[in-house]
Structures are given as structure tokens and as C-alpha cells.
Amino acid sequence: MDIIHLLPDSVANQIAAGEVIQRPASCLKELVENSLDAGATRVQVIVRDAGRTLLQVIDDGIGMSEMDARLAFERHATSKIREAQDLFSLRTMGFRGEALASICAVAQVEMTTRRKEDETGTLIEIHGSDVVRQEPCACPVGTNIKVSNLFFNVPVRRKFLKTDQTELRNLLTEFYHIVLVYPKVAFTFVHNDEIILELPAGTEKQRIEAVYGNPMKNVYTSAFVEVKTETELVSIRGFVIKPENATRRAEQYFFVNGRYMRHPYFLKAVQTAYSGMLTADYQPSFFIYFDIAPESIDVNIHPTKTEIKFADEQTIFQILMASVREALGKFSLAPTIDFDTQGNINIPLPTDAPVSRPQLTVDTSYNPFHTRGAIYPDRAPKNWESLYDGLSETRDLEISTPRETAIPDAEHAPIWQYDGKYILMPSEEGLLLINQHRAHTAVLYAQFMEQLGNAQGAMQQLLFPEVISLPQDDMILMEQLQPDLRAIGFDLEQLSPDSYSIQGVPAQLAQQSPVPTLQHILTQVRERNADTRQEWREQIALTLAQNAAIPYGKTLTETEMREIVEKLFALPQFRRTSDGKTIVSLMTDEEINKRF
Ligand code: ADP
Ligand code: MG
């Protein structure tokens, strides 16, 4: 007997719906995006019980014909693309043609719609993919779609919904992402009969003010300066906060061609532009809008994901950083000394340099962040004030102590690899022997700690999510570590009382199987009895660094060696790993000469 059969459409749609519509917020996003794609100038959102019982979106867009009203709910039915090629010139928010099909598979939907050329409109009612009614009706031009009892037929999904407060917050977050890019469209948001937001059509600045500030006073946006740059590749405009107005909790928004996006790499560009200007833990708020030819971005990643790939990320990074810097005061006074431009820089060895060696002195006031602000931007000194008073130079390098040990010029000094294990490099006093794996571990450790501190780990989505099953004590530990694991780039979702699904991993670990890495972290945290947040962050960072660092036996190119060494010497503590192992050892000229 044959055992394979095709799933009925209703079942297939319900499965697909799990992908697209995970919670009321994703449903709202799809509906509002459709209204915008339909050219609406006014969009009303009406919600009940955080979207559980009702999500309604009313627009004055182009509406649909009788036939299209029915077709719209079929899977892969779209008016927005016709062929694969169109994917590369997208000007609309939607294109997959699966949102309405997904929504109607898991809810009770009633829609009325009318085009301006039609005298009567159409009413259609669909419950769990079954059309229960379609008839002509009298209605205004535009579309009015009412989604009731979301997940009425998927109890599991319903159970996974969070409290009303959380779901409402999620709804508003999605809503903000959209309204901030469509300032010319008027929006209202009503929850349980109460008007939560009323946004008149206006400029971007007015919209930002209306969402985050007070449109009557314009205090919020006066804390920002404008960014505006046009290049052939990309146009960048928007608002970035004046450094003195930065706070711990920042609003950080990137939009590209009218779409919200997350972009950790570009975030780094903005942070770099601020380096040296913010106090510790402070983050810049910004609203930055990119316009770029649609062919040079790929939005086709996943309907619920907000990452977008750019063809020319490095160039855009530079343009972005430069335009933010310019906006912040033409020339940033952020320290810019680095190995690339300055050649030999003398940096004293840190405090554990052996006292027996006369040529080493210890400069306890040495602060690496003063000279290499870009690496730890948020710990750099607060010297932004100078931006606003005539751009006077106030560089404060604090590195000129006498008789310090010279760090070799990592860019030009000769460099070799020995035994697949060590990097050798001459310095003023002798030959430096650098353990390659430990050096890279230390560099990555510092990066991971920084990312944990500001929750900016770069995540790589897994094509095939993996499942990790754990005993109860580890499940508890896992729950405790979750915020930090997320911060570093793990995308985890509890699957059952004893398992998690791993949907994304820190980008640096994309090549590795995530289950052993996570187990390794849990073990380390348990074995080291790490029980403060700081301690377990250290364990997470160290374990990840060890896992991701280049192994012994790996042949390194010269560029790779230089990069590691340069980054290593930029660390405040480069002689030993955080768990106390030697990274750099100096064979002095004296020792070498004695051998002969
Ligand atoms: P997509 O937006 O990816 O095309 P959807 O399932 O969201 O797919 O919508 C299917 C089609 O239904 C759209 O392509 C559009 O033609 C039509 N449609 C959906 N919502 C509206 C609306 N509010 N106004 C006019 N047409 C709409
Ligand atoms: Mg759509």
C-alpha cells in the first residue's frame, strides 16, 4: 500500500502559518504592511485583548476586486511580484503572498473591500481557511479586515502567548517599526476602546516626536542632530542623539527602503562614530533611514526576520560612520591613533610585567581606552563637550611614560608562524613568542564580554534549528543564563519542559555544532560555581572564545597573524588569558645573545 499523500491545503496552510504568524504582533505587521502596499494614506488599527480576540485594520488604499478578494487568501497569491527577477527590485513590503493565507488558516477573518471604480464592494468571511460567506456589500473604498480569535484552532500556539501586557508591547513594537518609516500616512491605534496612539501625517521628525516625545513641545527631537549624506551607492538620512543626551536605554532604529531592519554591523559603525563621546554604559539613540537601489539588498531572508543583507556592507559602514561623525561635529575628537596610521606606538606593559626586568616600567594610570576608544567606545572618556566649542583638540593620550616597553609595529614588523602554534615577532627588547590560540581566545573573550555588556552579539540564524535536551537542573540554569545567551547571539526557544530549540548562534560560532558549545557553557558555569551575573558572563565569554578561537596546528596567513597581534596588543590585558595562562613571552636580546 502506498503511504505518501498530499496534505490538504488547510493543513499545509496551518503549518505555514506557524512560520509567518507566531503571535498577534506578526499578524498586525502583515495587515498594516498590506495596507501600505495598497497605497493607504490612513490606517486604523483596532485591537482587543492584545490581539487575542480581535485585530482589525482599516485602510483607504486601492481595495480589491471581487475576484481578488477571494484570491488574496490563497497561498502564494500576490499582486506584487510575477517572476523571480522581481524579487530583486522590490518596492513593496509584501511579496510572498502567504500572509493572508496564513492568517485565515488560524483565525476567523472577515473582510470588506472596494476599489474606487466599483460601485459595490465585496464581503468575504473565512474560518480556518474555509470560505463561509462571500457576497457583495456596501462599503467605503479601501479594505477593512477583521481577524478574530487568533489561533482558535491551534491551542498550542494560544498557550504560548504571553501575558496581555507583553503581547500588547509586542504589538506596539511592530507598529512603531512601521509608523516611523511612513510619516506621511496617518495612523491610529486603539486598544480595548482606548486610543493609544494617534499619529497625524507629517515629517519623519514629527513622527518620531509623536511616537517618543510630545508633539506639542518637540523636546524629544531637539536632543538629536540631523544626518544627511548622499552618495551614488546609498543615501543616508535621519537623526542621531547629541552625545550629552545619550541614556542607558536607547532607541536604535535602522530602516532601509521603508523597512525596519536590525543590523549589528551598522550599529557598530554608529557606535564607532560616537567613540570617546559617551560615558560608560550609555548608548546612542538614532533613527537612520537608508535609501538604496533595491537590487543591492536582499530582504528575502525570512518573513519574521528583520535582518537584511547588503551587497556592499563595508563601504556602507564607512559612509555611515563618516556621516554620523560629521553630524556630531564635523570632526570627531574621538581618539584616532592606531597602529595603521601611527606606526610604532609605545604602550607600556600592564601591571604584571616582571619587576626583575629593568627595562619594564609599570604605568598604573595607563588607560587603553583613552588611546583606542574605538575598541571600547562606551568606556572611553567623556570628551564630547569639546565637539561643540570650536573643535579644539583635547586629545589626552596618557601614554608617554618613560622607559616603557615598545609594542612592535604590528603592521610592519616581520612576523612568522612557528610550529603551527606560535606567532613570532621581533620587538625592541627581543623576540616575542605569542601563543596563537590563546591570543585569539583573549581577543574574542574581550569581544564577547563587550557584546554581553551591551547585548550586541551578532546572531547567525540556523537553517535547521537544533534541539538540546537537558536535565532539570540545567534547564533551570539555562533559564537563568537565557538573557545573556541571547545577548551574545543565541536564539533559543523552550520547546518542552526539558528541551530548547536552538534557532540561531553567535556569528563567530556559525561553523560549529551549537549543542556541545551550549553544554560546555553550562558545565563551565556549574563547575566554576559562577553564581553572579558577572561571573557567568565571564564563563560564557571564555567558553565561546575558546570554542571559536583558531586552533593549534592551523596555518595562518600573514594578514591573519597581524590582525590577531594587533587586536591582542590593543587589549588592556594581553599577557595572560582571563584564566591566567601566558599568551606572550619575551625572549630578550640578552637571552638570545648569551646562547652564543
Ligand atoms: P503579499 O503581501 O506578500 O502579496 P498577502 O497574503 O499579504 O501577500 O496579500 C495577498 C494579496 O492580497 C496582496 O498581494 C494584495 O494584492 C492583496 N491585499 C492584501 N491586503 C490588501 C489591502 N489591505 N488592500 C489591497 N489589497 C490587499
Ligand atoms: Mg502582505
XYZ file of C-alpha atoms and ligand atoms in Angstrom:
624
model
C 0.000 0.000 0.000
C 1.280 3.469 -0.830
C 1.660 5.608 2.219
C 2.532 9.043 0.894
C -0.271 11.515 0.318
C -0.568 15.241 -0.189
C -1.684 17.303 2.755
C -4.922 19.162 2.227
C -4.370 22.898 1.696
C -5.941 23.776 5.024
C -3.368 21.670 6.856
C -0.477 22.930 4.726
C -1.600 26.492 5.371
C -1.770 25.913 9.076
C 1.764 24.580 9.085
C 2.973 27.525 7.019
C 1.089 29.872 9.311
C 3.258 28.726 12.185
C 6.158 30.290 10.337
C 4.610 33.589 9.430
C 2.135 34.252 12.206
C 3.673 33.486 15.539
C 1.804 35.983 17.636
C -0.667 38.829 17.286
C 2.170 41.227 16.545
C 3.226 39.312 13.418
C -0.376 39.311 12.223
C -0.662 43.050 12.770
C 2.573 43.661 10.891
C 1.338 41.734 7.852
C -2.004 43.509 7.794
C -0.599 47.010 8.156
C 2.090 46.320 5.553
C -0.629 45.232 3.144
C -2.455 48.499 3.733
C 0.697 50.464 2.989
C 1.409 48.401 -0.107
C -2.142 49.283 -1.189
C -1.217 52.958 -1.030
C -3.270 53.834 2.051
C -2.981 57.362 3.434
C -4.855 56.489 6.604
C -4.635 53.278 8.607
C -6.661 52.476 11.695
C -5.732 49.624 13.962
C -8.282 48.310 16.409
C -7.217 45.698 18.917
C -8.944 43.799 21.668
C -7.247 41.793 24.402
C -3.806 42.404 22.980
C -4.945 40.906 19.691
C -6.175 37.602 21.049
C -9.822 38.258 20.341
C -9.609 40.998 17.722
C -7.124 42.597 15.354
C -8.728 44.903 12.852
C -7.030 47.055 10.242
C -8.962 49.599 8.190
C -7.352 51.400 5.287
C -8.242 53.724 2.447
C -5.989 52.001 -0.061
C -6.787 50.697 -3.533
C -9.057 47.876 -2.360
C -9.648 44.616 -4.226
C -11.961 43.361 -6.905
C -14.448 40.611 -6.081
C -12.166 38.025 -7.636
C -9.009 39.333 -5.971
C -10.732 39.394 -2.589
C -11.090 35.647 -2.844
C -7.683 35.020 -4.387
C -5.866 37.097 -1.785
C -6.350 34.305 0.751
C -4.771 31.631 -1.418
C -1.222 30.673 -0.675
C 1.351 32.302 -2.983
C -1.290 34.677 -4.270
C 0.219 38.097 -4.661
C -0.152 41.116 -6.874
C 3.361 42.268 -6.050
C 5.757 40.035 -7.933
C 5.367 37.953 -11.045
C 8.714 36.328 -11.554
C 11.819 35.538 -9.574
C 13.560 38.523 -11.105
C 11.095 40.876 -9.393
C 12.469 39.815 -6.033
C 15.498 41.939 -6.758
C 13.627 45.127 -7.418
C 11.130 45.088 -4.577
C 9.378 48.288 -3.755
C 6.653 46.741 -1.625
C 6.684 45.382 1.911
C 4.978 42.118 0.995
C 5.824 39.787 -1.873
C 5.455 36.226 -0.671
C 1.717 36.061 -0.933
C 1.435 33.934 2.151
C 0.354 36.316 4.887
C -3.376 36.310 4.311
C -3.379 32.579 3.588
C -1.591 32.006 6.871
C -3.801 34.309 8.883
C -7.033 32.831 7.624
C -5.741 29.337 8.419
C -5.512 30.134 12.111
C -8.289 32.670 12.718
C -11.757 33.797 11.775
C -11.405 36.510 9.185
C -13.979 38.902 7.849
C -13.014 41.372 5.165
C -14.844 44.057 3.264
C -13.109 45.759 0.386
C -13.919 48.062 -2.510
C -11.979 49.669 -5.326
C -12.912 53.197 -6.256
C -14.007 52.121 -9.734
C -16.509 49.617 -8.305
C -19.911 50.602 -7.071
C -20.290 47.758 -4.662
C -17.689 46.155 -2.552
C -17.155 42.572 -1.507
C -17.554 40.909 1.834
C -15.769 37.654 2.469
C -15.675 35.558 5.589
C -13.212 32.737 6.137
C -12.849 30.485 9.170
C -9.748 28.370 9.348
C -9.241 28.504 5.540
C -12.898 27.685 4.800
C -14.789 30.362 2.951
C -18.075 30.597 4.814
C -19.502 33.599 3.016
C -18.753 35.839 0.056
C -21.225 38.449 -1.113
C -21.483 41.975 -2.465
C -21.733 44.695 0.134
C -21.793 48.447 0.530
C -18.549 49.752 1.989
C -16.122 52.632 1.617
C -13.179 52.491 -0.783
C -10.330 50.592 0.775
C -10.062 47.462 2.848
C -11.345 46.592 6.284
C -10.049 43.318 7.615
C -11.040 41.853 10.938
C -9.118 38.955 12.404
C -10.948 37.369 15.326
C -9.905 34.701 17.782
C -6.380 34.209 16.529
C -5.216 30.601 16.925
C -8.776 29.482 17.742
C -7.901 26.165 16.108
C -4.281 25.909 17.309
C -4.408 25.550 21.104
C -0.637 25.079 21.339
C 0.036 28.458 19.794
C -2.561 30.029 22.013
C -0.864 28.566 25.033
C 2.485 30.008 24.019
C 1.177 33.551 24.011
C 2.476 35.715 26.824
C 0.514 37.973 29.129
C -1.626 40.681 27.584
C 0.888 43.325 28.643
C 3.692 41.553 26.831
C 1.669 40.866 23.709
C 0.492 44.457 23.649
C 4.066 45.603 23.947
C 4.983 43.348 21.050
C 2.139 44.804 19.010
C 3.337 48.320 19.670
C 6.939 47.452 18.847
C 5.898 46.135 15.431
C 3.662 49.128 14.982
C 6.496 51.574 15.749
C 8.761 49.847 13.249
C 6.229 50.614 10.564
C 4.891 54.032 11.514
C 8.380 55.505 11.850
C 9.008 54.886 8.155
C 5.639 56.057 6.917
C 5.322 59.530 8.386
C 3.102 60.643 5.522
C 0.465 58.103 6.447
C -1.879 58.860 9.342
C -2.278 56.048 11.879
C -4.385 55.371 14.920
C -4.046 52.521 17.350
C -6.963 51.640 19.588
C -6.774 49.022 22.309
C -9.865 47.930 24.211
C -11.695 51.061 23.063
C -8.936 53.357 24.225
C -6.927 55.400 21.738
C -3.305 54.561 22.471
C -1.691 56.399 19.597
C -2.959 59.000 17.213
C -0.394 59.856 14.576
C -1.218 62.545 12.047
C 0.578 62.650 8.714
C 3.771 64.693 8.893
C 7.528 64.631 8.529
C 9.873 61.979 9.864
C 10.852 64.256 12.680
C 7.268 64.933 13.648
C 6.553 61.231 13.573
C 9.474 60.443 15.866
C 8.298 63.163 18.200
C 4.750 61.829 18.115
C 5.875 58.313 18.973
C 8.538 59.030 21.575
C 8.074 62.587 22.656
C 5.427 65.175 22.808
C 4.390 66.747 19.522
C 3.332 69.918 21.293
C 6.742 70.593 22.767
C 9.237 68.973 20.416
C 11.571 68.266 23.282
C 12.440 64.768 22.270
C 13.755 65.519 18.810
C 15.649 68.598 19.935
C 18.063 66.202 21.603
C 19.082 64.975 18.147
C 21.120 66.270 15.267
C 20.391 65.576 11.663
C 22.369 63.201 9.486
C 22.267 63.577 5.740
C 24.556 62.044 3.171
C 24.014 61.272 -0.472
C 26.344 59.012 -2.360
C 25.929 57.053 -5.533
C 25.657 53.864 -3.570
C 23.341 54.874 -0.791
C 21.550 57.827 0.692
C 21.551 58.093 4.452
C 19.418 60.452 6.455
C 17.959 60.647 9.895
C 18.662 61.747 13.407
C 21.325 60.846 15.902
C 21.322 61.873 19.517
C 23.703 64.518 20.784
C 26.190 62.718 22.968
C 25.237 64.652 26.083
C 21.670 63.436 25.738
C 22.507 59.763 25.472
C 20.971 57.463 28.051
C 21.405 53.892 29.154
C 18.332 52.792 27.286
C 18.486 53.861 23.692
C 16.101 53.862 20.769
C 18.141 52.483 17.922
C 16.445 52.295 14.582
C 17.692 51.478 11.137
C 15.344 51.499 8.205
C 16.135 50.586 4.657
C 13.827 51.433 1.778
C 10.914 51.793 4.152
C 11.590 48.673 6.145
C 12.796 48.322 9.679
C 15.962 46.287 9.987
C 18.324 45.044 12.586
C 21.931 45.398 11.597
C 24.577 44.727 14.250
C 27.394 45.616 11.873
C 25.989 49.030 11.022
C 25.239 49.543 14.697
C 28.941 49.128 15.242
C 29.562 51.890 12.709
C 27.340 54.260 14.636
C 28.918 53.300 17.941
C 32.345 53.798 16.479
C 31.362 57.265 15.352
C 30.485 58.045 18.958
C 33.618 56.558 20.418
C 35.112 58.735 23.043
C 31.943 60.724 23.467
C 29.749 58.614 25.697
C 30.037 57.700 29.333
C 30.234 54.057 30.268
C 27.069 52.059 29.568
C 25.493 54.882 27.619
C 24.154 54.120 24.201
C 23.409 56.439 21.308
C 19.797 56.720 20.205
C 19.294 57.119 16.497
C 16.782 56.902 13.704
C 18.638 56.290 10.489
C 16.981 55.815 7.140
C 18.846 54.269 4.218
C 17.741 54.509 0.631
C 19.452 52.161 -1.710
C 18.765 50.551 -5.053
C 16.584 47.527 -4.254
C 18.887 45.282 -6.320
C 21.661 45.763 -3.811
C 19.820 44.427 -0.783
C 18.271 41.074 -0.062
C 15.168 41.142 2.105
C 14.264 37.626 1.176
C 15.599 36.015 4.324
C 12.549 35.083 6.361
C 9.141 36.681 6.799
C 9.566 37.219 10.503
C 13.221 38.138 10.476
C 14.397 41.684 10.310
C 17.946 41.129 9.104
C 18.722 42.439 5.660
C 21.786 41.654 3.574
C 23.572 44.406 1.684
C 25.810 43.868 -1.302
C 28.398 46.367 -0.162
C 28.347 46.384 3.611
C 31.902 47.563 4.232
C 31.543 50.648 2.088
C 28.208 51.497 3.673
C 29.786 51.007 7.092
C 32.379 53.641 6.228
C 29.861 56.050 4.739
C 27.579 55.633 7.725
C 30.335 56.142 10.240
C 31.576 59.215 8.424
C 28.135 60.775 8.156
C 27.372 60.243 11.829
C 30.727 61.709 12.763
C 30.127 64.664 10.575
C 26.708 65.196 12.095
C 28.210 65.090 15.553
C 30.514 67.968 14.859
C 32.349 67.787 11.564
C 35.380 66.196 13.130
C 35.028 63.809 15.927
C 37.634 64.316 18.573
C 37.426 60.673 19.352
C 40.946 59.339 19.605
C 42.089 58.076 16.271
C 45.597 56.878 16.953
C 46.083 53.335 15.893
C 48.703 51.094 14.501
C 47.676 51.752 10.967
C 48.323 55.439 10.945
C 50.914 55.931 13.607
C 53.384 53.155 13.087
C 55.255 52.487 16.254
C 53.324 53.392 19.341
C 54.763 52.855 22.714
C 52.349 51.268 25.066
C 53.525 50.293 28.492
C 53.100 46.712 29.524
C 50.358 46.137 32.033
C 50.896 45.684 35.702
C 52.016 42.081 35.758
C 55.264 42.743 33.943
C 58.087 41.166 35.908
C 59.848 43.674 38.140
C 63.200 41.991 37.687
C 63.473 43.312 34.184
C 64.778 46.847 34.400
C 63.529 47.944 31.015
C 59.928 47.426 32.026
C 58.060 50.013 33.928
C 54.513 49.889 35.053
C 52.197 52.694 34.271
C 49.223 52.222 36.513
C 47.497 55.230 35.075
C 47.666 53.800 31.613
C 44.196 53.604 30.221
C 43.978 51.779 26.940
C 40.548 53.202 26.298
C 41.946 56.660 26.014
C 44.003 55.700 23.078
C 41.931 53.027 21.477
C 38.497 54.346 22.111
C 37.103 52.586 19.110
C 37.526 49.242 20.731
C 35.589 50.004 23.868
C 33.619 53.020 22.760
C 31.370 53.061 25.772
C 34.215 53.116 28.217
C 36.015 55.933 26.542
C 36.388 59.293 28.259
C 33.660 61.798 28.078
C 35.299 64.367 25.883
C 32.426 65.101 23.612
C 31.894 68.541 25.126
C 34.720 69.751 23.008
C 32.747 68.968 19.895
C 30.626 71.946 20.490
C 33.176 74.524 21.387
C 35.174 75.315 18.372
C 36.579 71.887 17.745
C 39.651 72.398 19.860
C 41.976 69.457 20.116
C 41.794 67.882 23.511
C 43.439 64.596 22.975
C 44.637 63.126 26.145
C 46.780 60.191 25.346
C 48.391 59.458 28.660
C 50.807 57.023 27.172
C 54.075 58.825 27.414
C 55.753 57.254 30.374
C 59.494 56.900 30.119
C 61.309 53.647 29.519
C 58.288 51.707 28.540
C 58.361 48.504 26.571
C 57.660 49.080 22.948
C 54.929 47.084 21.371
C 56.133 46.083 17.964
C 54.625 47.755 14.983
C 52.069 45.053 14.318
C 51.600 46.257 10.806
C 55.165 46.308 9.588
C 57.430 44.307 11.851
C 58.430 40.919 10.454
C 56.125 38.151 11.583
C 56.366 34.382 11.370
C 54.442 31.361 12.458
C 56.284 28.600 14.222
C 55.193 25.004 14.631
C 51.559 25.823 13.833
C 51.362 27.147 17.333
C 53.287 30.344 17.882
C 53.495 33.705 16.249
C 56.982 35.204 16.383
C 57.693 38.853 16.113
C 60.717 40.995 16.962
C 60.296 43.832 19.409
C 62.745 46.362 20.776
C 63.948 44.108 23.583
C 63.944 40.786 21.856
C 61.737 38.225 20.284
C 58.089 37.968 21.209
C 56.584 34.486 21.233
C 52.847 34.605 21.063
C 50.618 31.618 21.579
C 48.207 31.832 18.660
C 45.259 30.034 20.180
C 45.475 31.895 23.460
C 45.981 35.212 21.755
C 42.889 34.719 19.672
C 40.979 33.476 22.712
C 41.855 36.659 24.584
C 40.791 38.832 21.669
C 37.499 37.004 21.290
C 36.950 36.978 25.044
C 37.163 40.753 25.139
C 34.767 40.994 22.211
C 32.279 38.626 23.773
C 32.421 40.412 27.110
C 31.754 43.664 25.359
C 28.867 42.193 23.425
C 27.436 40.731 26.609
C 27.700 44.114 28.234
C 25.761 45.880 25.554
C 23.698 42.955 24.256
C 25.069 43.252 20.777
C 26.125 39.792 19.864
C 25.840 39.103 16.168
C 23.462 36.246 15.540
C 23.578 33.771 12.711
C 20.238 32.124 12.058
C 20.428 28.347 11.710
C 18.905 26.893 8.590
C 17.965 23.819 10.548
C 17.220 24.508 14.203
C 18.797 22.038 16.604
C 17.337 20.674 19.791
C 19.160 20.469 23.083
C 17.684 18.235 25.787
C 18.714 18.892 29.341
C 18.236 17.601 32.851
C 16.099 19.726 35.141
C 18.950 21.479 36.934
C 20.452 22.522 33.647
C 17.028 23.661 32.481
C 16.940 25.987 35.468
C 20.464 27.150 34.799
C 19.581 27.677 31.182
C 16.657 29.851 32.144
C 18.962 31.905 34.305
C 21.521 32.302 31.535
C 18.980 32.987 28.801
C 19.193 36.786 28.765
C 22.968 36.641 28.430
C 22.906 33.832 25.897
C 20.513 35.910 23.866
C 22.664 38.961 24.291
C 25.595 37.099 22.812
C 23.642 35.836 19.828
C 21.913 32.574 20.714
C 18.318 32.397 19.608
C 16.706 29.895 21.932
C 13.151 28.875 22.468
C 11.933 26.478 25.102
C 10.343 23.544 23.326
C 9.224 21.360 26.180
C 9.837 21.042 29.915
C 13.203 19.506 29.129
C 14.392 20.917 25.856
C 15.186 24.058 23.925
C 15.364 24.593 20.232
C 18.409 26.492 19.037
C 17.466 28.710 16.111
C 20.451 30.974 15.979
C 24.017 31.054 17.250
C 26.654 33.727 17.762
C 28.019 34.518 14.306
C 31.563 33.701 15.385
C 30.457 30.130 16.101
C 28.473 29.578 12.958
C 30.839 26.829 11.826
C 30.334 24.737 14.914
C 27.644 22.487 16.214
C 25.822 24.538 18.855
C 24.747 21.739 21.191
C 28.225 20.840 22.537
C 29.054 24.538 22.851
C 25.979 25.181 24.961
C 26.673 22.107 27.052
C 30.212 23.307 27.515
C 28.936 26.662 28.756
C 26.529 25.064 31.212
C 29.271 22.800 32.502
C 31.725 25.643 32.921
C 29.207 27.764 34.767
C 28.312 24.863 37.063
C 31.876 23.759 37.687
C 33.158 27.240 38.398
C 30.222 27.871 40.678
C 29.629 31.051 38.795
C 26.659 32.486 40.544
C 26.730 36.184 39.918
C 25.796 37.648 36.597
C 29.331 38.940 36.083
C 30.806 35.511 36.802
C 28.590 33.619 34.467
C 29.109 36.182 31.745
C 32.824 35.586 32.115
C 32.274 31.865 31.762
C 30.054 32.293 28.733
C 32.556 34.611 27.090
C 35.513 32.390 27.896
C 33.857 29.192 26.701
C 32.722 30.789 23.478
C 36.122 32.336 22.930
C 37.864 29.013 23.441
C 35.469 27.303 21.091
C 35.732 29.903 18.387
C 39.456 30.670 18.580
C 41.804 29.374 15.910
C 43.143 26.014 16.973
C 46.742 24.912 17.249
C 48.107 23.465 14.064
C 46.274 25.906 11.871
C 48.496 27.612 9.340
C 47.944 31.347 9.445
C 48.407 33.854 6.690
C 50.455 36.915 7.390
C 47.338 39.083 7.392
C 45.668 36.789 9.915
C 48.697 36.908 12.179
C 48.918 40.672 12.017
C 45.256 41.054 12.738
C 45.413 38.837 15.800
C 48.531 40.509 17.118
C 47.212 43.982 16.557
C 43.979 43.219 18.347
C 45.821 41.446 21.111
C 48.056 44.389 21.854
C 45.062 46.656 21.965
C 43.728 44.742 24.954
C 44.268 46.153 28.418
C 45.495 42.747 29.499
C 47.309 40.926 26.749
C 49.948 38.945 28.575
C 47.656 36.389 30.103
C 44.305 34.861 29.327
C 41.457 35.606 31.706
C 42.131 32.233 33.314
C 45.758 33.100 33.866
C 47.634 31.352 31.068
C 50.593 33.009 29.399
C 49.880 34.426 25.975
C 53.019 36.420 25.245
C 56.526 35.576 26.244
C 59.597 37.681 25.559
C 62.953 36.149 24.736
C 65.231 39.108 25.443
C 68.166 40.056 23.263
C 70.319 39.304 26.254
C 68.997 35.768 26.499
C 69.447 35.237 22.800
C 72.994 36.657 22.765
C 74.003 34.545 25.753
C 73.400 31.417 23.725
C 76.323 32.267 21.520
P 1.702 39.759 -0.201
O 1.509 40.996 0.603
O 3.010 39.088 0.064
O 1.435 39.939 -1.640
P -0.565 38.822 1.298
O -1.037 37.464 1.599
O -0.225 39.692 2.418
O 0.658 38.678 0.308
O -1.644 39.535 0.407
C -2.060 38.923 -0.802
C -2.576 39.957 -1.808
O -3.816 40.496 -1.337
C -1.689 41.151 -1.979
O -0.694 40.914 -2.947
C -2.667 42.222 -2.431
O -2.889 42.145 -3.812
C -3.946 41.838 -1.737
N -4.158 42.637 -0.498
C -3.914 42.252 0.761
N -4.231 43.204 1.645
C -4.690 44.256 0.924
C -5.173 45.565 1.250
N -5.236 45.992 2.529
N -5.569 46.366 0.241
C -5.499 45.932 -1.051
N -5.052 44.725 -1.419
C -4.647 43.883 -0.457
Mg 1.416 41.117 2.626
